Coordinates of C-alpha atoms in Angstrom, one line a residue:
M12 CA 0.0 0.0 0.0
H13 CA 2.6 2.5 1.0
S14 CA 4.7 1.9 -2.1
L15 CA 1.8 2.7 -4.5
S16 CA 2.1 5.8 -6.7
A17 CA -0.5 8.5 -6.6
E18 CA -2.0 7.1 -9.8
E19 CA -2.1 3.6 -8.4
L20 CA -3.7 4.8 -5.1
A21 CA -6.3 6.7 -7.1
A22 CA -7.1 3.6 -9.1
A23 CA -7.4 1.4 -5.9
A24 CA -9.6 4.0 -4.3
K25 CA -12.1 3.6 -7.2
D26 CA -12.0 -0.2 -7.3
Q27 CA -15.3 -1.3 -5.7
R28 CA -14.5 -5.0 -5.8
W29 CA -12.6 -4.8 -2.6
P30 CA -14.3 -2.3 -0.3
K31 CA -11.8 -2.4 2.6
W32 CA -8.8 -2.1 0.3
Q33 CA -10.6 0.7 -1.6
T34 CA -11.1 2.7 1.6
M35 CA -7.6 2.0 2.9
A36 CA -6.3 3.4 -0.4
L37 CA -8.6 6.5 0.0
L38 CA -7.4 7.0 3.6
H39 CA -3.8 6.7 2.7
S40 CA -4.2 9.1 -0.3
L41 CA -5.6 11.7 2.1
H42 CA -2.4 11.2 4.3
L43 CA -4.4 9.7 7.2
P44 CA -2.5 7.0 9.2
T45 CA -3.1 3.5 7.9
L46 CA -1.4 0.2 8.2
N47 CA 1.0 -0.8 5.4
A48 CA -0.7 -3.7 3.6
A49 CA -0.8 -5.9 0.5
L50 CA -3.8 -7.2 -1.4
L51 CA -4.2 -10.9 -2.5
Q52 CA -6.9 -11.6 -5.0
P53 CA -8.8 -14.9 -5.4
D54 CA -6.9 -16.0 -8.5
Q55 CA -3.4 -15.8 -7.0
S56 CA -1.4 -19.0 -6.4
P57 CA 0.1 -20.3 -3.2
A58 CA 3.5 -19.3 -4.5
Q59 CA 2.3 -15.8 -5.1
I60 CA 0.8 -15.7 -1.6
R61 CA 4.0 -16.7 0.0
A62 CA 6.0 -14.2 -2.2
A63 CA 3.7 -11.3 -1.2
A64 CA 3.8 -12.2 2.5
H65 CA 7.6 -12.4 2.5
A66 CA 7.9 -9.1 0.6
L67 CA 5.6 -7.2 2.9
A68 CA 7.2 -8.8 6.0
T69 CA 10.7 -7.8 4.8
A70 CA 9.6 -4.3 4.1
L71 CA 8.1 -4.0 7.6
G72 CA 11.0 -5.8 9.3
T73 CA 8.6 -8.3 10.9
E74 CA 8.1 -12.1 11.2
Q75 CA 4.3 -11.8 11.5
L76 CA 1.4 -10.3 9.5
M77 CA -2.2 -9.6 10.1
I78 CA -4.9 -11.3 7.9
R79 CA -8.1 -9.5 6.9
S80 CA -10.7 -10.7 4.4
D81 CA -12.3 -8.5 1.8
G82 CA -14.6 -8.6 -1.2
G83 CA -18.1 -7.6 -2.3
V84 CA -20.9 -6.4 -0.1
E85 CA -20.3 -7.7 3.4
R86 CA -22.6 -10.4 4.8
K87 CA -23.4 -10.9 8.5
Q88 CA -21.5 -14.2 8.6
Y89 CA -17.9 -14.2 7.4
Y90 CA -14.4 -14.7 8.6
R91 CA -13.6 -12.3 11.5
G92 CA -10.1 -11.2 10.6
G93 CA -7.7 -8.9 12.3
N94 CA -5.6 -11.6 13.9
T95 CA -1.8 -11.8 13.5
F96 CA 0.1 -15.0 12.5
P97 CA 3.7 -16.1 11.8
I98 CA 4.7 -15.8 8.1
S99 CA 4.9 -19.5 7.8
E100 CA 1.1 -19.8 8.5
I101 CA 0.0 -17.0 6.1
A102 CA -0.5 -19.1 2.9
H103 CA -2.3 -21.8 4.9
R104 CA -4.6 -19.2 6.5
A105 CA -5.2 -17.2 3.3
Q106 CA -5.9 -19.9 0.8
P107 CA -9.4 -21.0 2.0
L108 CA -10.5 -17.4 1.9
L109 CA -9.2 -16.9 -1.6
T110 CA -10.8 -20.2 -2.7
D111 CA -14.1 -18.9 -1.4
G112 CA -13.8 -15.9 -3.7
R113 CA -12.8 -13.3 -1.2
A114 CA -9.7 -11.2 -1.3
V115 CA -7.2 -11.2 1.5
I116 CA -5.5 -8.1 2.9
L117 CA -2.1 -8.8 4.6
A118 CA -1.2 -5.9 6.9
G119 CA 1.5 -5.0 9.4
P120 CA 1.0 -6.7 12.8
T121 CA -0.6 -5.0 15.8
N122 CA -1.0 -5.9 19.4
R123 CA -4.8 -5.8 19.8
F124 CA -4.5 -6.5 23.6
A125 CA -2.6 -3.3 24.4
N126 CA -4.6 -0.5 22.7
K127 CA -4.8 2.8 24.6
L128 CA -7.9 4.1 22.9
T129 CA -10.5 2.8 20.4
V130 CA -13.0 5.1 18.7
M131 CA -15.9 4.5 16.3
I132 CA -16.6 7.7 14.3
R133 CA -20.0 8.3 12.7
M134 CA -21.1 11.0 10.3
D135 CA -24.8 11.2 9.8
R136 CA -27.2 13.4 7.8
P137 CA -30.7 13.0 6.4
G138 CA -29.6 13.8 2.9
P139 CA -27.3 16.0 0.7
G140 CA -27.3 19.6 1.7
T141 CA -28.9 19.0 5.1
R142 CA -27.3 19.3 8.5
G143 CA -26.5 16.2 10.5
T144 CA -24.5 14.9 13.5
F145 CA -21.0 13.7 14.3
T146 CA -20.5 11.0 16.9
L147 CA -17.5 9.5 18.6
E148 CA -17.9 6.3 20.7
A149 CA -14.9 5.3 22.7
L150 CA -13.4 2.5 24.7
G151 CA -10.3 2.7 26.8
P152 CA -7.2 0.6 27.4
G153 CA -7.3 -3.1 26.5
Y154 CA -10.3 -3.0 24.1
D155 CA -10.2 -2.9 20.3
V156 CA -12.2 -1.9 17.3
A157 CA -14.0 -5.3 17.0
D158 CA -15.5 -4.8 20.5
L159 CA -17.5 -1.9 19.1
T160 CA -18.1 -3.2 15.5
R161 CA -18.6 -6.9 16.2
G162 CA -18.7 -7.5 20.0
E163 CA -21.5 -5.0 20.5
L164 CA -20.0 -3.6 23.6
P165 CA -21.5 -0.2 24.6
P166 CA -18.9 2.6 24.6
Q167 CA -17.5 4.0 27.9
V168 CA -18.0 7.5 26.6
T169 CA -19.8 9.1 23.7
A170 CA -19.2 12.6 22.3
Q171 CA -21.6 14.1 19.8
L172 CA -22.0 17.3 17.8
D173 CA -25.4 18.3 16.6
D174 CA -26.5 20.5 13.7
V175 CA -23.3 19.9 11.7
D176 CA -23.0 21.5 8.3
W177 CA -21.2 18.9 6.3
D178 CA -20.8 21.3 3.4
C179 CA -18.9 24.0 5.3
Y180 CA -16.2 23.3 7.9
T181 CA -16.2 25.2 11.1
T182 CA -14.1 24.2 14.2
P183 CA -16.4 23.0 16.9
R184 CA -16.4 24.9 20.2
W185 CA -16.0 23.0 23.5
H186 CA -19.5 23.8 24.7
E187 CA -21.0 22.3 21.5
W188 CA -19.9 18.8 22.5
K189 CA -22.5 16.7 24.1
L190 CA -20.8 14.1 26.4
T191 CA -22.5 10.9 27.6
G192 CA -21.0 8.5 30.1
D193 CA -21.1 4.8 30.7
H194 CA -24.5 3.1 30.4
C195 CA -23.4 -0.5 30.3
P196 CA -25.8 -2.6 32.5
G197 CA -23.6 -4.0 35.3
G198 CA -20.9 -1.4 34.6
E199 CA -17.3 -2.0 33.7
D200 CA -17.2 -5.6 35.1
T201 CA -19.9 -6.7 32.6
R202 CA -18.2 -4.9 29.7
R203 CA -14.8 -6.5 30.6
R204 CA -16.3 -9.9 30.8
R205 CA -17.9 -9.6 27.4
R206 CA -14.5 -8.5 26.0
L207 CA -13.0 -11.6 27.6
E208 CA -15.8 -13.8 26.2
R209 CA -15.1 -12.6 22.7
L210 CA -11.3 -13.0 23.1
A211 CA -11.8 -16.6 24.3
A212 CA -14.3 -17.6 21.7
Q213 CA -12.8 -15.8 18.7
T214 CA -9.4 -14.2 18.8
L215 CA -7.4 -16.6 21.0
S216 CA -9.1 -19.6 19.5
D217 CA -8.4 -18.5 16.0
T218 CA -4.8 -17.9 16.7
G219 CA -4.4 -21.3 18.5
Q220 CA -3.6 -19.7 21.9
L221 CA -6.6 -21.4 23.5
A222 CA -8.0 -24.8 22.6
G223 CA -11.2 -26.7 23.2
T224 CA -14.1 -24.5 24.5
P225 CA -12.3 -21.7 26.3
Q226 CA -14.0 -19.5 28.9
P227 CA -13.5 -15.9 29.8
E228 CA -11.4 -17.0 32.8
H229 CA -9.0 -18.7 30.4
A230 CA -8.7 -15.5 28.3
E231 CA -8.0 -13.4 31.5
A232 CA -5.3 -15.8 32.6
W233 CA -3.7 -15.7 29.2
L234 CA -3.6 -11.9 29.2
R235 CA -2.2 -11.7 32.8
E236 CA 0.5 -14.3 32.1
R237 CA 1.8 -12.2 29.3
G238 CA 1.6 -8.9 31.1
H239 CA -1.3 -7.5 29.1
L240 CA -2.9 -5.8 32.1
Q241 CA -4.5 -2.7 30.3
L242 CA -8.0 -4.2 30.4
F243 CA -7.8 -4.6 34.2
G244 CA -6.6 -1.1 35.0
P245 CA -8.4 2.3 35.3
Q246 CA -10.9 3.0 32.5
N247 CA -11.6 6.6 31.8
P248 CA -11.1 7.3 28.1
R249 CA -12.8 10.7 28.2
P250 CA -9.7 12.9 28.5
A251 CA -7.8 10.9 25.8
L252 CA -10.9 11.1 23.5
M253 CA -11.5 14.9 23.9
R254 CA -7.8 15.7 23.3
R255 CA -8.3 14.2 19.9
A256 CA -11.9 15.2 19.2
T257 CA -11.3 18.3 17.1
K258 CA -8.7 16.5 14.9
L259 CA -11.0 13.6 14.5
F260 CA -13.8 15.9 13.3
E261 CA -11.4 17.6 10.9
D262 CA -10.4 14.2 9.5
A263 CA -14.0 13.1 9.2
F264 CA -14.9 16.3 7.3
V265 CA -12.1 15.6 4.8
L266 CA -13.4 12.0 4.4
T267 CA -17.0 13.2 3.7
R268 CA -15.6 15.5 0.9
A269 CA -13.6 12.7 -0.6
Q270 CA -16.5 10.1 -0.4
P271 CA -17.3 8.8 -3.9
N272 CA -21.0 8.5 -2.9
R273 CA -22.1 12.1 -2.8
N274 CA -25.6 11.0 -1.6
W275 CA -24.3 9.4 1.6
R276 CA -26.5 9.3 4.6
C277 CA -24.3 7.5 7.2
L278 CA -20.5 7.1 7.1
A279 CA -18.4 5.4 9.7
T280 CA -14.7 4.7 10.3
A281 CA -12.7 3.3 13.2
Y282 CA -9.6 4.8 14.8
S283 CA -7.1 3.1 17.1
V284 CA -4.4 4.5 19.4
F285 CA -1.8 1.7 19.8
A286 CA 0.6 1.3 22.7
E287 CA 3.7 2.3 20.7
P288 CA 2.1 5.0 20.5
R289 CA 0.8 5.0 17.0
T290 CA -2.5 5.8 15.5
V291 CA -4.4 4.1 12.6
Y292 CA -7.6 4.6 10.7
W293 CA -9.1 1.3 9.6
D294 CA -11.9 1.5 7.0
L295 CA -14.5 4.0 5.7
V296 CA -17.9 2.3 5.6
D297 CA -21.0 3.6 3.8
G298 CA -23.9 2.4 6.0
E299 CA -26.2 1.9 3.0
R300 CA -23.8 -0.5 1.3
K301 CA -22.2 -2.5 4.1
Y302 CA -24.3 -5.6 4.2
A303 CA -26.0 -7.7 1.5
T304 CA -29.7 -8.0 1.8
A305 CA -30.8 -11.6 2.6
A306 CA -33.4 -13.0 0.3
P307 CA -36.7 -13.7 2.0
A308 CA -37.2 -17.3 3.0
A309 CA -40.1 -17.8 0.5
A310 CA -37.9 -16.5 -2.4
R311 CA -35.0 -18.8 -1.4
D312 CA -37.3 -21.8 -1.2
K313 CA -38.9 -21.0 -4.6
K314 CA -35.4 -20.7 -6.1
E315 CA -34.2 -24.0 -4.6
T316 CA -37.3 -25.8 -5.8
A317 CA -36.8 -24.5 -9.3
A318 CA -33.2 -25.6 -9.2

């Protein structure tokens, strides 16, 4: 990704076959922080997969890479990527996804257990030329983007701007931010347990760190044994979020102006502050185009009968 020319980035940002890669190219072309990555398409051979993995790993100076899947309109059920694997496992992990017709994005490794701040960013409006809202939903240390996008964990703090003119940028004033605190039933203990449940059932199982039917207690023990204690420390992401709020709004405004769909109603992106520290934007999602519409049961039955 980071070695593409301006012309190649522009072409990738228009290629709707691979939505995640498309938006990563758009983000990078706007000089917003993104992971360095490589795209594998379904027709590529095992030898090409291995060559691409070794080339990216060499460029990054790493022995591990992250795997993400990409392709077409996203369905509710698909491979939950974002995990990091040794180079020797990449071809084995990527091949089934490519065989299934999906693309694979190989990206630089991240430590998803040690994030300092995770933010979901939403830009909403009823339609073109109308005012809308800007919303930031944040989780603090030890959580990651998937907790908000897939784990359905409620944010610890929400910051919102109302009456936003998406056609004319103005710097928001502090009194215009509407802040909402934690509303998780059961408080932080419940949120932390749901995070551990997801880690046990998905992340640590997928990477082979936990076997069988792991429970949240197993995930907690795994984290503590490796010194990943961020999740168990103080959780108050509000100061960290508000230090970045104006810059996040500025970036979001730039993204709305660069969005190919000028009739957008709801756009969203995710932002991480890693432990290094380092920041990354992940994808830009058009809410109207994210998921495929499932055919009604009667239509499916009729189609299957006809077949």
